[in-house]
């Protein structure tokens, strides 16, 4: 399998945008994942310029104070994070962060053994392939 960037999700409007939205755009990156450099490189490959990045330890539980600090330093640039990180933001993230906030949507592509995976999942679900 392989993970690949699929879309941007505007977390305020819950609307998806194409990845081309990042092309030529200066952004800030927020991540608390095992390989933050890979995330940032992915953003740059999509045409974004990562002007600032905040890297936290994997599975970091974000605080309102941290978000307010990021907001004070990001200079109004769009913030891009991972879905894994977005769900760990505090409940009051809307009060702490202004401006544009995007989640980089990732799609899992099954490169080898796709039919085997589908068969196993369908058998576990008790269904049959249509």
JSON list of N, CA and C in Angstrom, two decimals, residues 57-128:
[
{"chain": "A", "resi": 57, "resn": "UNK", "atom": "N", "xyz": [5.95, 16.09, 19.48]},
{"chain": "A", "resi": 57, "resn": "UNK", "atom": "CA", "xyz": [6.11, 14.64, 19.54]},
{"chain": "A", "resi": 57, "resn": "UNK", "atom": "C", "xyz": [4.86, 13.91, 19.02]},
{"chain": "A", "resi": 58, "resn": "UNK", "atom": "N", "xyz": [5.07, 12.70, 18.55]},
{"chain": "A", "resi": 58, "resn": "UNK", "atom": "CA", "xyz": [3.97, 11.87, 18.04]},
{"chain": "A", "resi": 58, "resn": "UNK", "atom": "C", "xyz": [2.86, 11.76, 19.09]},
{"chain": "A", "resi": 59, "resn": "UNK", "atom": "N", "xyz": [1.63, 11.90, 18.65]},
{"chain": "A", "resi": 59, "resn": "UNK", "atom": "CA", "xyz": [0.43, 11.81, 19.51]},
{"chain": "A", "resi": 59, "resn": "UNK", "atom": "C", "xyz": [0.33, 12.95, 20.52]},
{"chain": "A", "resi": 60, "resn": "UNK", "atom": "N", "xyz": [0.91, 14.08, 20.22]},
{"chain": "A", "resi": 60, "resn": "UNK", "atom": "CA", "xyz": [0.90, 15.22, 21.15]},
{"chain": "A", "resi": 60, "resn": "UNK", "atom": "C", "xyz": [-0.51, 15.73, 21.40]},
{"chain": "A", "resi": 61, "resn": "UNK", "atom": "N", "xyz": [-0.90, 15.91, 22.67]},
{"chain": "A", "resi": 61, "resn": "UNK", "atom": "CA", "xyz": [-2.21, 16.51, 22.99]},
{"chain": "A", "resi": 61, "resn": "UNK", "atom": "C", "xyz": [-2.06, 18.04, 23.03]},
{"chain": "A", "resi": 62, "resn": "UNK", "atom": "N", "xyz": [-2.54, 18.72, 22.01]},
{"chain": "A", "resi": 62, "resn": "UNK", "atom": "CA", "xyz": [-2.35, 20.16, 21.91]},
{"chain": "A", "resi": 62, "resn": "UNK", "atom": "C", "xyz": [-3.14, 20.91, 22.98]},
{"chain": "A", "resi": 63, "resn": "UNK", "atom": "N", "xyz": [-2.60, 22.06, 23.39]},
{"chain": "A", "resi": 63, "resn": "UNK", "atom": "CA", "xyz": [-3.27, 22.91, 24.37]},
{"chain": "A", "resi": 63, "resn": "UNK", "atom": "C", "xyz": [-3.69, 24.22, 23.71]},
{"chain": "A", "resi": 64, "resn": "UNK", "atom": "N", "xyz": [-4.65, 24.88, 24.31]},
{"chain": "A", "resi": 64, "resn": "UNK", "atom": "CA", "xyz": [-5.08, 26.19, 23.82]},
{"chain": "A", "resi": 64, "resn": "UNK", "atom": "C", "xyz": [-3.93, 27.18, 23.84]},
{"chain": "A", "resi": 65, "resn": "UNK", "atom": "N", "xyz": [-3.10, 27.09, 24.85]},
{"chain": "A", "resi": 65, "resn": "UNK", "atom": "CA", "xyz": [-1.96, 28.00, 24.96]},
{"chain": "A", "resi": 65, "resn": "UNK", "atom": "C", "xyz": [-1.00, 27.83, 23.79]},
{"chain": "A", "resi": 66, "resn": "UNK", "atom": "N", "xyz": [-0.73, 26.58, 23.41]},
{"chain": "A", "resi": 66, "resn": "UNK", "atom": "CA", "xyz": [0.14, 26.32, 22.26]},
{"chain": "A", "resi": 66, "resn": "UNK", "atom": "C", "xyz": [-0.47, 26.90, 20.98]},
{"chain": "A", "resi": 67, "resn": "UNK", "atom": "N", "xyz": [-1.77, 26.70, 20.81]},
{"chain": "A", "resi": 67, "resn": "UNK", "atom": "CA", "xyz": [-2.42, 27.21, 19.61]},
{"chain": "A", "resi": 67, "resn": "UNK", "atom": "C", "xyz": [-2.40, 28.74, 19.56]},
{"chain": "A", "resi": 68, "resn": "UNK", "atom": "N", "xyz": [-2.59, 29.37, 20.69]},
{"chain": "A", "resi": 68, "resn": "UNK", "atom": "CA", "xyz": [-2.54, 30.84, 20.73]},
{"chain": "A", "resi": 68, "resn": "UNK", "atom": "C", "xyz": [-1.14, 31.34, 20.38]},
{"chain": "A", "resi": 69, "resn": "UNK", "atom": "N", "xyz": [-0.12, 30.63, 20.83]},
{"chain": "A", "resi": 69, "resn": "UNK", "atom": "CA", "xyz": [1.25, 30.99, 20.50]},
{"chain": "A", "resi": 69, "resn": "UNK", "atom": "C", "xyz": [1.50, 30.85, 19.00]},
{"chain": "A", "resi": 70, "resn": "UNK", "atom": "N", "xyz": [1.01, 29.75, 18.42]},
{"chain": "A", "resi": 70, "resn": "UNK", "atom": "CA", "xyz": [1.13, 29.55, 16.97]},
{"chain": "A", "resi": 70, "resn": "UNK", "atom": "C", "xyz": [0.41, 30.66, 16.23]},
{"chain": "A", "resi": 71, "resn": "UNK", "atom": "N", "xyz": [-0.78, 31.00, 16.68]},
{"chain": "A", "resi": 71, "resn": "UNK", "atom": "CA", "xyz": [-1.55, 32.06, 16.03]},
{"chain": "A", "resi": 71, "resn": "UNK", "atom": "C", "xyz": [-0.80, 33.38, 16.06]},
{"chain": "A", "resi": 72, "resn": "UNK", "atom": "N", "xyz": [-0.17, 33.67, 17.18]},
{"chain": "A", "resi": 72, "resn": "UNK", "atom": "CA", "xyz": [0.58, 34.93, 17.32]},
{"chain": "A", "resi": 72, "resn": "UNK", "atom": "C", "xyz": [1.78, 34.98, 16.37]},
{"chain": "A", "resi": 73, "resn": "UNK", "atom": "N", "xyz": [2.33, 33.83, 16.01]},
{"chain": "A", "resi": 73, "resn": "UNK", "atom": "CA", "xyz": [3.56, 33.79, 15.21]},
{"chain": "A", "resi": 73, "resn": "UNK", "atom": "C", "xyz": [3.36, 33.46, 13.74]},
{"chain": "A", "resi": 74, "resn": "UNK", "atom": "N", "xyz": [2.20, 33.02, 13.33]},
{"chain": "A", "resi": 74, "resn": "UNK", "atom": "CA", "xyz": [2.03, 32.53, 11.96]},
{"chain": "A", "resi": 74, "resn": "UNK", "atom": "C", "xyz": [1.82, 33.60, 10.92]},
{"chain": "A", "resi": 75, "resn": "UNK", "atom": "N", "xyz": [1.65, 34.82, 11.33]},
{"chain": "A", "resi": 75, "resn": "UNK", "atom": "CA", "xyz": [1.59, 35.92, 10.38]},
{"chain": "A", "resi": 75, "resn": "UNK", "atom": "C", "xyz": [0.43, 35.86, 9.41]},
{"chain": "A", "resi": 76, "resn": "UNK", "atom": "N", "xyz": [-0.68, 35.28, 9.81]},
{"chain": "A", "resi": 76, "resn": "UNK", "atom": "CA", "xyz": [-1.86, 35.22, 8.95]},
{"chain": "A", "resi": 76, "resn": "UNK", "atom": "C", "xyz": [-1.79, 34.19, 7.84]},
{"chain": "A", "resi": 77, "resn": "UNK", "atom": "N", "xyz": [-0.71, 33.41, 7.78]},
{"chain": "A", "resi": 77, "resn": "UNK", "atom": "CA", "xyz": [-0.59, 32.39, 6.74]},
{"chain": "A", "resi": 77, "resn": "UNK", "atom": "C", "xyz": [-1.53, 31.22, 7.02]},
{"chain": "A", "resi": 78, "resn": "UNK", "atom": "N", "xyz": [-2.00, 30.56, 5.96]},
{"chain": "A", "resi": 78, "resn": "UNK", "atom": "CA", "xyz": [-2.82, 29.36, 6.16]},
{"chain": "A", "resi": 78, "resn": "UNK", "atom": "C", "xyz": [-2.04, 28.31, 6.94]},
{"chain": "A", "resi": 79, "resn": "UNK", "atom": "N", "xyz": [-2.73, 27.61, 7.82]},
{"chain": "A", "resi": 79, "resn": "UNK", "atom": "CA", "xyz": [-2.13, 26.54, 8.62]},
{"chain": "A", "resi": 79, "resn": "UNK", "atom": "C", "xyz": [-2.59, 25.22, 8.01]},
{"chain": "A", "resi": 80, "resn": "UNK", "atom": "N", "xyz": [-1.64, 24.31, 7.78]},
{"chain": "A", "resi": 80, "resn": "UNK", "atom": "CA", "xyz": [-1.96, 22.98, 7.27]},
{"chain": "A", "resi": 80, "resn": "UNK", "atom": "C", "xyz": [-1.48, 21.97, 8.29]},
{"chain": "A", "resi": 81, "resn": "UNK", "atom": "N", "xyz": [-2.35, 21.02, 8.62]},
{"chain": "A", "resi": 81, "resn": "UNK", "atom": "CA", "xyz": [-2.02, 19.98, 9.58]},
{"chain": "A", "resi": 81, "resn": "UNK", "atom": "C", "xyz": [-2.49, 18.64, 9.05]},
{"chain": "A", "resi": 82, "resn": "UNK", "atom": "N", "xyz": [-2.29, 17.60, 9.83]},
{"chain": "A", "resi": 82, "resn": "UNK", "atom": "CA", "xyz": [-2.74, 16.27, 9.46]},
{"chain": "A", "resi": 82, "resn": "UNK", "atom": "C", "xyz": [-4.08, 16.00, 10.14]},
{"chain": "A", "resi": 83, "resn": "UNK", "atom": "N", "xyz": [-4.80, 15.01, 9.64]},
{"chain": "A", "resi": 83, "resn": "UNK", "atom": "CA", "xyz": [-6.07, 14.63, 10.28]},
{"chain": "A", "resi": 83, "resn": "UNK", "atom": "C", "xyz": [-5.79, 14.11, 11.69]},
{"chain": "A", "resi": 84, "resn": "UNK", "atom": "N", "xyz": [-4.72, 13.35, 11.81]},
{"chain": "A", "resi": 84, "resn": "UNK", "atom": "CA", "xyz": [-4.33, 12.80, 13.10]},
{"chain": "A", "resi": 84, "resn": "UNK", "atom": "C", "xyz": [-4.11, 13.91, 14.13]},
{"chain": "A", "resi": 85, "resn": "UNK", "atom": "N", "xyz": [-3.54, 15.03, 13.69]},
{"chain": "A", "resi": 85, "resn": "UNK", "atom": "CA", "xyz": [-3.31, 16.15, 14.60]},
{"chain": "A", "resi": 85, "resn": "UNK", "atom": "C", "xyz": [-4.57, 16.96, 14.83]},
{"chain": "A", "resi": 86, "resn": "UNK", "atom": "N", "xyz": [-5.35, 17.15, 13.79]},
{"chain": "A", "resi": 86, "resn": "UNK", "atom": "CA", "xyz": [-6.55, 17.98, 13.93]},
{"chain": "A", "resi": 86, "resn": "UNK", "atom": "C", "xyz": [-7.49, 17.42, 15.01]},
{"chain": "A", "resi": 87, "resn": "UNK", "atom": "N", "xyz": [-7.65, 16.12, 15.05]},
{"chain": "A", "resi": 87, "resn": "UNK", "atom": "CA", "xyz": [-8.57, 15.54, 16.04]},
{"chain": "A", "resi": 87, "resn": "UNK", "atom": "C", "xyz": [-8.04, 15.66, 17.47]},
{"chain": "A", "resi": 88, "resn": "UNK", "atom": "N", "xyz": [-6.76, 16.03, 17.63]},
{"chain": "A", "resi": 88, "resn": "UNK", "atom": "CA", "xyz": [-6.20, 16.20, 18.97]},
{"chain": "A", "resi": 88, "resn": "UNK", "atom": "C", "xyz": [-6.13, 17.68, 19.39]},
{"chain": "A", "resi": 89, "resn": "UNK", "atom": "N", "xyz": [-6.68, 18.57, 18.56]},
{"chain": "A", "resi": 89, "resn": "UNK", "atom": "CA", "xyz": [-6.73, 19.98, 18.97]},
{"chain": "A", "resi": 89, "resn": "UNK", "atom": "C", "xyz": [-7.76, 20.12, 20.08]},
{"chain": "A", "resi": 90, "resn": "UNK", "atom": "N", "xyz": [-7.57, 21.09, 20.97]},
{"chain": "A", "resi": 90, "resn": "UNK", "atom": "CA", "xyz": [-8.54, 21.28, 22.05]},
{"chain": "A", "resi": 90, "resn": "UNK", "atom": "C", "xyz": [-9.89, 21.76, 21.49]},
{"chain": "A", "resi": 91, "resn": "UNK", "atom": "N", "xyz": [-10.93, 21.55, 22.26]},
{"chain": "A", "resi": 91, "resn": "UNK", "atom": "CA", "xyz": [-12.29, 21.88, 21.82]},
{"chain": "A", "resi": 91, "resn": "UNK", "atom": "C", "xyz": [-12.44, 23.35, 21.43]},
{"chain": "A", "resi": 92, "resn": "UNK", "atom": "N", "xyz": [-11.66, 24.23, 22.03]},
{"chain": "A", "resi": 92, "resn": "UNK", "atom": "CA", "xyz": [-11.77, 25.66, 21.74]},
{"chain": "A", "resi": 92, "resn": "UNK", "atom": "C", "xyz": [-10.81, 26.13, 20.64]},
{"chain": "A", "resi": 93, "resn": "UNK", "atom": "N", "xyz": [-10.43, 25.24, 19.74]},
{"chain": "A", "resi": 93, "resn": "UNK", "atom": "CA", "xyz": [-9.47, 25.60, 18.70]},
{"chain": "A", "resi": 93, "resn": "UNK", "atom": "C", "xyz": [-9.95, 26.79, 17.87]},
{"chain": "A", "resi": 94, "resn": "UNK", "atom": "N", "xyz": [-11.25, 26.93, 17.68]},
{"chain": "A", "resi": 94, "resn": "UNK", "atom": "CA", "xyz": [-11.79, 28.04, 16.88]},
{"chain": "A", "resi": 94, "resn": "UNK", "atom": "C", "xyz": [-11.50, 29.39, 17.54]},
{"chain": "A", "resi": 95, "resn": "UNK", "atom": "N", "xyz": [-11.46, 29.43, 18.85]},
{"chain": "A", "resi": 95, "resn": "UNK", "atom": "CA", "xyz": [-11.16, 30.67, 19.56]},
{"chain": "A", "resi": 95, "resn": "UNK", "atom": "C", "xyz": [-9.66, 30.96, 19.55]},
{"chain": "A", "resi": 96, "resn": "UNK", "atom": "N", "xyz": [-8.86, 29.93, 19.44]},
{"chain": "A", "resi": 96, "resn": "UNK", "atom": "CA", "xyz": [-7.40, 30.09, 19.49]},
{"chain": "A", "resi": 96, "resn": "UNK", "atom": "C", "xyz": [-6.78, 30.38, 18.14]},
{"chain": "A", "resi": 97, "resn": "UNK", "atom": "N", "xyz": [-7.37, 29.85, 17.08]},
{"chain": "A", "resi": 97, "resn": "UNK", "atom": "CA", "xyz": [-6.81, 29.97, 15.74]},
{"chain": "A", "resi": 97, "resn": "UNK", "atom": "C", "xyz": [-7.76, 30.74, 14.83]},
{"chain": "A", "resi": 98, "resn": "UNK", "atom": "N", "xyz": [-7.22, 31.72, 14.13]},
{"chain": "A", "resi": 98, "resn": "UNK", "atom": "CA", "xyz": [-8.00, 32.44, 13.13]},
{"chain": "A", "resi": 98, "resn": "UNK", "atom": "C", "xyz": [-7.56, 32.03, 11.75]},
{"chain": "A", "resi": 99, "resn": "UNK", "atom": "N", "xyz": [-8.12, 32.65, 10.75]},
{"chain": "A", "resi": 99, "resn": "UNK", "atom": "CA", "xyz": [-7.67, 32.43, 9.38]},
{"chain": "A", "resi": 99, "resn": "UNK", "atom": "C", "xyz": [-7.96, 31.04, 8.85]},
{"chain": "A", "resi": 100, "resn": "UNK", "atom": "N", "xyz": [-7.25, 30.73, 7.77]},
{"chain": "A", "resi": 100, "resn": "UNK", "atom": "CA", "xyz": [-7.48, 29.46, 7.09]},
{"chain": "A", "resi": 100, "resn": "UNK", "atom": "C", "xyz": [-6.74, 28.31, 7.78]},
{"chain": "A", "resi": 101, "resn": "UNK", "atom": "N", "xyz": [-7.46, 27.22, 7.95]},
{"chain": "A", "resi": 101, "resn": "UNK", "atom": "CA", "xyz": [-6.88, 26.01, 8.54]},
{"chain": "A", "resi": 101, "resn": "UNK", "atom": "C", "xyz": [-7.31, 24.84, 7.68]},
{"chain": "A", "resi": 102, "resn": "UNK", "atom": "N", "xyz": [-6.31, 24.10, 7.21]},
{"chain": "A", "resi": 102, "resn": "UNK", "atom": "CA", "xyz": [-6.57, 22.97, 6.33]},
{"chain": "A", "resi": 102, "resn": "UNK", "atom": "C", "xyz": [-6.00, 21.68, 6.92]},
{"chain": "A", "resi": 103, "resn": "UNK", "atom": "N", "xyz": [-6.68, 20.58, 6.63]},
{"chain": "A", "resi": 103, "resn": "UNK", "atom": "CA", "xyz": [-6.17, 19.24, 6.90]},
{"chain": "A", "resi": 103, "resn": "UNK", "atom": "C", "xyz": [-5.78, 18.65, 5.56]},
{"chain": "A", "resi": 104, "resn": "UNK", "atom": "N", "xyz": [-4.58, 18.11, 5.48]},
{"chain": "A", "resi": 104, "resn": "UNK", "atom": "CA", "xyz": [-4.15, 17.42, 4.27]},
{"chain": "A", "resi": 104, "resn": "UNK", "atom": "C", "xyz": [-4.77, 16.04, 4.27]},
{"chain": "A", "resi": 105, "resn": "UNK", "atom": "N", "xyz": [-5.72, 15.83, 3.35]},
{"chain": "A", "resi": 105, "resn": "UNK", "atom": "CA", "xyz": [-6.39, 14.53, 3.25]},
{"chain": "A", "resi": 105, "resn": "UNK", "atom": "C", "xyz": [-5.49, 13.52, 2.57]},
{"chain": "A", "resi": 106, "resn": "UNK", "atom": "N", "xyz": [-5.39, 12.36, 3.16]},
{"chain": "A", "resi": 106, "resn": "UNK", "atom": "CA", "xyz": [-4.53, 11.30, 2.65]},
{"chain": "A", "resi": 106, "resn": "UNK", "atom": "C", "xyz": [-5.39, 10.12, 2.22]},
{"chain": "A", "resi": 107, "resn": "UNK", "atom": "N", "xyz": [-5.02, 9.52, 1.12]},
{"chain": "A", "resi": 107, "resn": "UNK", "atom": "CA", "xyz": [-5.73, 8.35, 0.61]},
{"chain": "A", "resi": 107, "resn": "UNK", "atom": "C", "xyz": [-4.78, 7.16, 0.65]},
{"chain": "A", "resi": 108, "resn": "UNK", "atom": "N", "xyz": [-5.31, 6.02, 1.04]},
{"chain": "A", "resi": 108, "resn": "UNK", "atom": "CA", "xyz": [-4.52, 4.79, 1.04]},
{"chain": "A", "resi": 108, "resn": "UNK", "atom": "C", "xyz": [-4.79, 4.07, -0.27]},
{"chain": "A", "resi": 109, "resn": "UNK", "atom": "N", "xyz": [-3.75, 3.86, -1.04]},
{"chain": "A", "resi": 109, "resn": "UNK", "atom": "CA", "xyz": [-3.86, 3.11, -2.29]},
{"chain": "A", "resi": 109, "resn": "UNK", "atom": "C", "xyz": [-3.30, 1.71, -2.06]},
{"chain": "A", "resi": 110, "resn": "UNK", "atom": "N", "xyz": [-4.11, 0.72, -2.37]},
{"chain": "A", "resi": 110, "resn": "UNK", "atom": "CA", "xyz": [-3.63, -0.66, -2.31]},
{"chain": "A", "resi": 110, "resn": "UNK", "atom": "C", "xyz": [-2.99, -0.97, -3.65]},
{"chain": "A", "resi": 111, "resn": "UNK", "atom": "N", "xyz": [-1.70, -1.16, -3.63]},
{"chain": "A", "resi": 111, "resn": "UNK", "atom": "CA", "xyz": [-0.94, -1.35, -4.85]},
{"chain": "A", "resi": 111, "resn": "UNK", "atom": "C", "xyz": [-0.87, -2.83, -5.23]},
{"chain": "A", "resi": 112, "resn": "UNK", "atom": "N", "xyz": [-0.71, -3.66, -4.23]},
{"chain": "A", "resi": 112, "resn": "UNK", "atom": "CA", "xyz": [-0.57, -5.09, -4.48]},
{"chain": "A", "resi": 112, "resn": "UNK", "atom": "C", "xyz": [-1.53, -5.84, -3.55]},
{"chain": "A", "resi": 113, "resn": "UNK", "atom": "N", "xyz": [-2.23, -6.82, -4.08]},
{"chain": "A", "resi": 113, "resn": "UNK", "atom": "CA", "xyz": [-3.13, -7.63, -3.26]},
{"chain": "A", "resi": 113, "resn": "UNK", "atom": "C", "xyz": [-4.46, -6.96, -2.95]},
{"chain": "A", "resi": 114, "resn": "UNK", "atom": "N", "xyz": [-4.86, -6.00, -3.77]},
{"chain": "A", "resi": 114, "resn": "UNK", "atom": "CA", "xyz": [-6.11, -5.26, -3.52]},
{"chain": "A", "resi": 114, "resn": "UNK", "atom": "C", "xyz": [-7.31, -6.20, -3.41]},
{"chain": "A", "resi": 115, "resn": "UNK", "atom": "N", "xyz": [-7.45, -7.13, -4.33]},
{"chain": "A", "resi": 115, "resn": "UNK", "atom": "CA", "xyz": [-8.60, -8.04, -4.31]},
{"chain": "A", "resi": 115, "resn": "UNK", "atom": "C", "xyz": [-8.59, -8.93, -3.07]},
{"chain": "A", "resi": 116, "resn": "UNK", "atom": "N", "xyz": [-7.42, -9.33, -2.62]},
{"chain": "A", "resi": 116, "resn": "UNK", "atom": "CA", "xyz": [-7.33, -10.13, -1.40]},
{"chain": "A", "resi": 116, "resn": "UNK", "atom": "C", "xyz": [-7.83, -9.33, -0.21]},
{"chain": "A", "resi": 117, "resn": "UNK", "atom": "N", "xyz": [-7.41, -8.07, -0.10]},
{"chain": "A", "resi": 117, "resn": "UNK", "atom": "CA", "xyz": [-7.88, -7.20, 0.99]},
{"chain": "A", "resi": 117, "resn": "UNK", "atom": "C", "xyz": [-9.40, -7.05, 0.95]},
{"chain": "A", "resi": 118, "resn": "UNK", "atom": "N", "xyz": [-9.93, -6.82, -0.22]},
{"chain": "A", "resi": 118, "resn": "UNK", "atom": "CA", "xyz": [-11.38, -6.64, -0.35]},
{"chain": "A", "resi": 118, "resn": "UNK", "atom": "C", "xyz": [-12.11, -7.91, 0.06]},
{"chain": "A", "resi": 119, "resn": "UNK", "atom": "N", "xyz": [-11.61, -9.05, -0.39]},
{"chain": "A", "resi": 119, "resn": "UNK", "atom": "CA", "xyz": [-12.23, -10.33, -0.02]},
{"chain": "A", "resi": 119, "resn": "UNK", "atom": "C", "xyz": [-12.22, -10.55, 1.49]},
{"chain": "A", "resi": 120, "resn": "UNK", "atom": "N", "xyz": [-11.11, -10.26, 2.13]},
{"chain": "A", "resi": 120, "resn": "UNK", "atom": "CA", "xyz": [-11.00, -10.44, 3.58]},
{"chain": "A", "resi": 120, "resn": "UNK", "atom": "C", "xyz": [-11.95, -9.49, 4.31]},
{"chain": "A", "resi": 121, "resn": "UNK", "atom": "N", "xyz": [-11.96, -8.24, 3.92]},
{"chain": "A", "resi": 121, "resn": "UNK", "atom": "CA", "xyz": [-12.84, -7.27, 4.57]},
{"chain": "A", "resi": 121, "resn": "UNK", "atom": "C", "xyz": [-14.31, -7.63, 4.38]},
{"chain": "A", "resi": 122, "resn": "UNK", "atom": "N", "xyz": [-14.66, -8.06, 3.20]},
{"chain": "A", "resi": 122, "resn": "UNK", "atom": "CA", "xyz": [-16.05, -8.44, 2.95]},
{"chain": "A", "resi": 122, "resn": "UNK", "atom": "C", "xyz": [-16.45, -9.69, 3.74]},
{"chain": "A", "resi": 123, "resn": "UNK", "atom": "N", "xyz": [-15.53, -10.64, 3.89]},
{"chain": "A", "resi": 123, "resn": "UNK", "atom": "CA", "xyz": [-15.84, -11.83, 4.66]},
{"chain": "A", "resi": 123, "resn": "UNK", "atom": "C", "xyz": [-15.99, -11.48, 6.15]},
{"chain": "A", "resi": 124, "resn": "UNK", "atom": "N", "xyz": [-15.20, -10.56, 6.63]},
{"chain": "A", "resi": 124, "resn": "UNK", "atom": "CA", "xyz": [-15.33, -10.11, 8.02]},
{"chain": "A", "resi": 124, "resn": "UNK", "atom": "C", "xyz": [-16.64, -9.37, 8.25]},
{"chain": "A", "resi": 125, "resn": "UNK", "atom": "N", "xyz": [-17.08, -8.65, 7.23]},
{"chain": "A", "resi": 125, "resn": "UNK", "atom": "CA", "xyz": [-18.34, -7.89, 7.34]},
{"chain": "A", "resi": 125, "resn": "UNK", "atom": "C", "xyz": [-19.55, -8.76, 7.05]},
{"chain": "A", "resi": 126, "resn": "UNK", "atom": "N", "xyz": [-19.31, -9.99, 6.63]},
{"chain": "A", "resi": 126, "resn": "UNK", "atom": "CA", "xyz": [-20.42, -10.91, 6.34]},
{"chain": "A", "resi": 126, "resn": "UNK", "atom": "C", "xyz": [-21.08, -10.66, 5.01]},
{"chain": "A", "resi": 127, "resn": "UNK", "atom": "N", "xyz": [-20.45, -9.90, 4.15]},
{"chain": "A", "resi": 127, "resn": "UNK", "atom": "CA", "xyz": [-21.04, -9.58, 2.84]},
{"chain": "A", "resi": 127, "resn": "UNK", "atom": "C", "xyz": [-20.31, -10.27, 1.73]},
{"chain": "A", "resi": 128, "resn": "UNK", "atom": "N", "xyz": [-20.85, -10.06, 0.56]},
{"chain": "A", "resi": 128, "resn": "UNK", "atom": "CA", "xyz": [-20.21, -10.62, -0.64]},
{"chain": "A", "resi": 128, "resn": "UNK", "atom": "C", "xyz": [-19.97, -9.51, -1.63]}
]
